[in-house]
mmCIF file with all atom_site columns, N, CA and C in Angstrom:
data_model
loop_
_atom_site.group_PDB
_atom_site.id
_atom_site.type_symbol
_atom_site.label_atom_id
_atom_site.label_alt_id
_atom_site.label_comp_id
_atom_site.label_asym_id
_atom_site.label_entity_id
_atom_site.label_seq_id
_atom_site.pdbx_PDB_ins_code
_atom_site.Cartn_x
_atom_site.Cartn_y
_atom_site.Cartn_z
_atom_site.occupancy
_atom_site.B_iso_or_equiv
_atom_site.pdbx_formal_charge
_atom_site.auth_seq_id
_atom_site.auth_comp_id
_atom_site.auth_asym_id
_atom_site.auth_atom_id
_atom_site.pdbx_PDB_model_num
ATOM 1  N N  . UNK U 1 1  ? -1.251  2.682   4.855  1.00 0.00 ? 1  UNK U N  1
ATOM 2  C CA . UNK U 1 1  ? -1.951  3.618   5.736  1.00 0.00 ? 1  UNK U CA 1
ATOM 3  C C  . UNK U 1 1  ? -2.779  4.586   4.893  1.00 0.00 ? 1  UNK U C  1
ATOM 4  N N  . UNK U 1 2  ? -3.891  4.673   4.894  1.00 0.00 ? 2  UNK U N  1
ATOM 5  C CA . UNK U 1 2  ? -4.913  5.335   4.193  1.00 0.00 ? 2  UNK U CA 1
ATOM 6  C C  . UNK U 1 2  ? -5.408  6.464   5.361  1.00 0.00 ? 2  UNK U C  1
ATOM 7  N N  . UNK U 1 3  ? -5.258  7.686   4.895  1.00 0.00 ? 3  UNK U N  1
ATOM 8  C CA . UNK U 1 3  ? -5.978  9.286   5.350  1.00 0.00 ? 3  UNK U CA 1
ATOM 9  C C  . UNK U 1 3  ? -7.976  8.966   5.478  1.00 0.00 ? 3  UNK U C  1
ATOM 10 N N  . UNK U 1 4  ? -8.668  9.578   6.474  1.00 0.00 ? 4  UNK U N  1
ATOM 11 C CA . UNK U 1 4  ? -9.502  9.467   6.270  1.00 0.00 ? 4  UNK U CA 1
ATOM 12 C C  . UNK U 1 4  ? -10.177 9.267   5.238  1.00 0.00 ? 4  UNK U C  1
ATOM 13 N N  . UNK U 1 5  ? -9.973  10.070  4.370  1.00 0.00 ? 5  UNK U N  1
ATOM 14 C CA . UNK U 1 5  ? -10.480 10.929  3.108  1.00 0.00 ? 5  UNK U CA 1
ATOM 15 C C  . UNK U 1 5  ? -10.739 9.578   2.391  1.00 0.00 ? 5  UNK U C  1
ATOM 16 N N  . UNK U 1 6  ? -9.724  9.299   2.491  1.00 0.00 ? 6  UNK U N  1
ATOM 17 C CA . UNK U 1 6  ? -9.342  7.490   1.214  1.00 0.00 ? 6  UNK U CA 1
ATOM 18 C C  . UNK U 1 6  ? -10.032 6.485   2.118  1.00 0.00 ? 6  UNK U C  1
ATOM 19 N N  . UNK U 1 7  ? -10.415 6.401   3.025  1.00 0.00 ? 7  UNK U N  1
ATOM 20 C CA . UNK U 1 7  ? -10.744 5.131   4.162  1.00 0.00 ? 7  UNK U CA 1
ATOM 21 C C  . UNK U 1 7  ? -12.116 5.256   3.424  1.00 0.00 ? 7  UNK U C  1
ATOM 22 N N  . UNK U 1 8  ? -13.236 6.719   3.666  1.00 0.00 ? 8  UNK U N  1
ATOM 23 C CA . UNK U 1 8  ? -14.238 6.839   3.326  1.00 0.00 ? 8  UNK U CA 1
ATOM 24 C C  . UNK U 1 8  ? -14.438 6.872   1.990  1.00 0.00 ? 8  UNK U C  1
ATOM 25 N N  . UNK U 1 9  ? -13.771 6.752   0.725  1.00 0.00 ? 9  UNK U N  1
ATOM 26 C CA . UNK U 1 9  ? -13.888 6.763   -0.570 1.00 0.00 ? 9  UNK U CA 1
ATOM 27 C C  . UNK U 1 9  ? -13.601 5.183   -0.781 1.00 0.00 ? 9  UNK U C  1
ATOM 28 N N  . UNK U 1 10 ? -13.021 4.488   -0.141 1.00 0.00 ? 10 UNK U N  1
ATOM 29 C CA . UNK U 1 10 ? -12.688 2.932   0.163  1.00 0.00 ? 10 UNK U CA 1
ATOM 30 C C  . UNK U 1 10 ? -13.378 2.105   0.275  1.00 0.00 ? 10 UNK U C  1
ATOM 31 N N  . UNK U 1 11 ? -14.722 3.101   1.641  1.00 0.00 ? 11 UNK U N  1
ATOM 32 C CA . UNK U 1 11 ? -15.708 2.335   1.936  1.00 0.00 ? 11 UNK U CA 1
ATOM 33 C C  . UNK U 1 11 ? -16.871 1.992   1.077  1.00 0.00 ? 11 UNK U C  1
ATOM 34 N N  . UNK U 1 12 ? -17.135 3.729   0.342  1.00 0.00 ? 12 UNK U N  1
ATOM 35 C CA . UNK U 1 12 ? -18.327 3.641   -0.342 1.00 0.00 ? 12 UNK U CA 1
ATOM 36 C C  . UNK U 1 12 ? -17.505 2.518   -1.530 1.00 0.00 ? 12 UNK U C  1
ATOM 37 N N  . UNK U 1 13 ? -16.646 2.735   -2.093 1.00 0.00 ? 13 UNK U N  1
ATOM 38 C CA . UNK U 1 13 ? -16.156 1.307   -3.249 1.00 0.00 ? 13 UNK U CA 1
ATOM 39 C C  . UNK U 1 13 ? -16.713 0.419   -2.981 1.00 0.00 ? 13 UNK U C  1
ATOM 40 N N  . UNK U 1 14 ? -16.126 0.089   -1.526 1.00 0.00 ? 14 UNK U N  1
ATOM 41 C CA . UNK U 1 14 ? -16.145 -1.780  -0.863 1.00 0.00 ? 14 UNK U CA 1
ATOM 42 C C  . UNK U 1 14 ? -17.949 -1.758  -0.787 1.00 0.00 ? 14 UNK U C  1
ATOM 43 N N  . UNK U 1 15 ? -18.915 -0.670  -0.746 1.00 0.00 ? 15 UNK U N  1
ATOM 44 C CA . UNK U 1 15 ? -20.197 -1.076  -0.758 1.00 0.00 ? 15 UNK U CA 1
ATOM 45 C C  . UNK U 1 15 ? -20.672 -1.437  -2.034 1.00 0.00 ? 15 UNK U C  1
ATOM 46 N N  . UNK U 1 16 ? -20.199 -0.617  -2.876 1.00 0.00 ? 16 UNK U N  1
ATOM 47 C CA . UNK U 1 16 ? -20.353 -0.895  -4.562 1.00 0.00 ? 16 UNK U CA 1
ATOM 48 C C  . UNK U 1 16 ? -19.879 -2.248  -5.032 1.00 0.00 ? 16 UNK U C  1
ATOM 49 N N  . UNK U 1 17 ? -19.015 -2.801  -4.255 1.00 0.00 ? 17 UNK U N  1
ATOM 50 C CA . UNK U 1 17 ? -18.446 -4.196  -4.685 1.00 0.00 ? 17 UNK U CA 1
ATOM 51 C C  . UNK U 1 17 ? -17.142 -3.747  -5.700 1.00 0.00 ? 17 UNK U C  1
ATOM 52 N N  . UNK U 1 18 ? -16.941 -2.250  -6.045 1.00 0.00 ? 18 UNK U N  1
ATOM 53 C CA . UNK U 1 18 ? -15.749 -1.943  -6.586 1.00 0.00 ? 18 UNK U CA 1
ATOM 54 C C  . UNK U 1 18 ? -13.885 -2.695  -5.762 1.00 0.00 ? 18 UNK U C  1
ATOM 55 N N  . UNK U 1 19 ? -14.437 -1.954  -4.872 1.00 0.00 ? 19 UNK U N  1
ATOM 56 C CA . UNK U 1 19 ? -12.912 -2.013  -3.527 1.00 0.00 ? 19 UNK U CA 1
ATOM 57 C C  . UNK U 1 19 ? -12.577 -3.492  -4.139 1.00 0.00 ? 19 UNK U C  1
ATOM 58 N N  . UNK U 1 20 ? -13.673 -4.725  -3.842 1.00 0.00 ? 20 UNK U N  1
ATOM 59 C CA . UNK U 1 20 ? -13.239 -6.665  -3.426 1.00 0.00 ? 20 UNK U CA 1
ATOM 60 C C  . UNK U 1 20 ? -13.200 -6.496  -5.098 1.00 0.00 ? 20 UNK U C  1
ATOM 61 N N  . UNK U 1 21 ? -13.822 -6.197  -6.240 1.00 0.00 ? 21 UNK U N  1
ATOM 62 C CA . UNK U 1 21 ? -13.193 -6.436  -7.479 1.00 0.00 ? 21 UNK U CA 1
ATOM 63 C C  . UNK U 1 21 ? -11.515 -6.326  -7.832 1.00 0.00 ? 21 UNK U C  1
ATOM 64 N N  . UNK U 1 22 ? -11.301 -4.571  -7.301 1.00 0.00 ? 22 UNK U N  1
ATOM 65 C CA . UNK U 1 22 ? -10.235 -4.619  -7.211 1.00 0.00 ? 22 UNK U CA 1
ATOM 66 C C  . UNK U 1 22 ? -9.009  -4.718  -6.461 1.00 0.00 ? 22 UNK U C  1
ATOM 67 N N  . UNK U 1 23 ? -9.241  -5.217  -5.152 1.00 0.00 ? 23 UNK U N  1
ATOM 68 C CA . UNK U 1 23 ? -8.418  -6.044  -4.472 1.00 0.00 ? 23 UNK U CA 1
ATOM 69 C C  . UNK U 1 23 ? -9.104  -7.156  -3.784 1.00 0.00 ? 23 UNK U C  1
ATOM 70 N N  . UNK U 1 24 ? -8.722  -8.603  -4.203 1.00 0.00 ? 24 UNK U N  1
ATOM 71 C CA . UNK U 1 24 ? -9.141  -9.574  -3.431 1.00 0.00 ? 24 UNK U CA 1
ATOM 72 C C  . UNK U 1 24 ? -8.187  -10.075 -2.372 1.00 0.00 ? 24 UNK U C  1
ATOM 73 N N  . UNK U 1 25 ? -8.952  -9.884  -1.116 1.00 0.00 ? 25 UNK U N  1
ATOM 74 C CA . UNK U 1 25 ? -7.671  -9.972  0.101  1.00 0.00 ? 25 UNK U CA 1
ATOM 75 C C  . UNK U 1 25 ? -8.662  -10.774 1.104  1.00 0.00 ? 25 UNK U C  1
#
């Protein structure tokens, strides 16, 4: 369960291609 705060720091990752580097799910 992720707090807003982390959802939106999650997202901009997952746009960077950071987030799917570091979790492939």
């Amino acid at each position: 369960m992720n707090t807003q705060e982390e959802l939106q720091i999650a997202f901009e990752e997952y746009e960077k291609g950071s987030f799917i580097k570091h979790k492939k799910r």
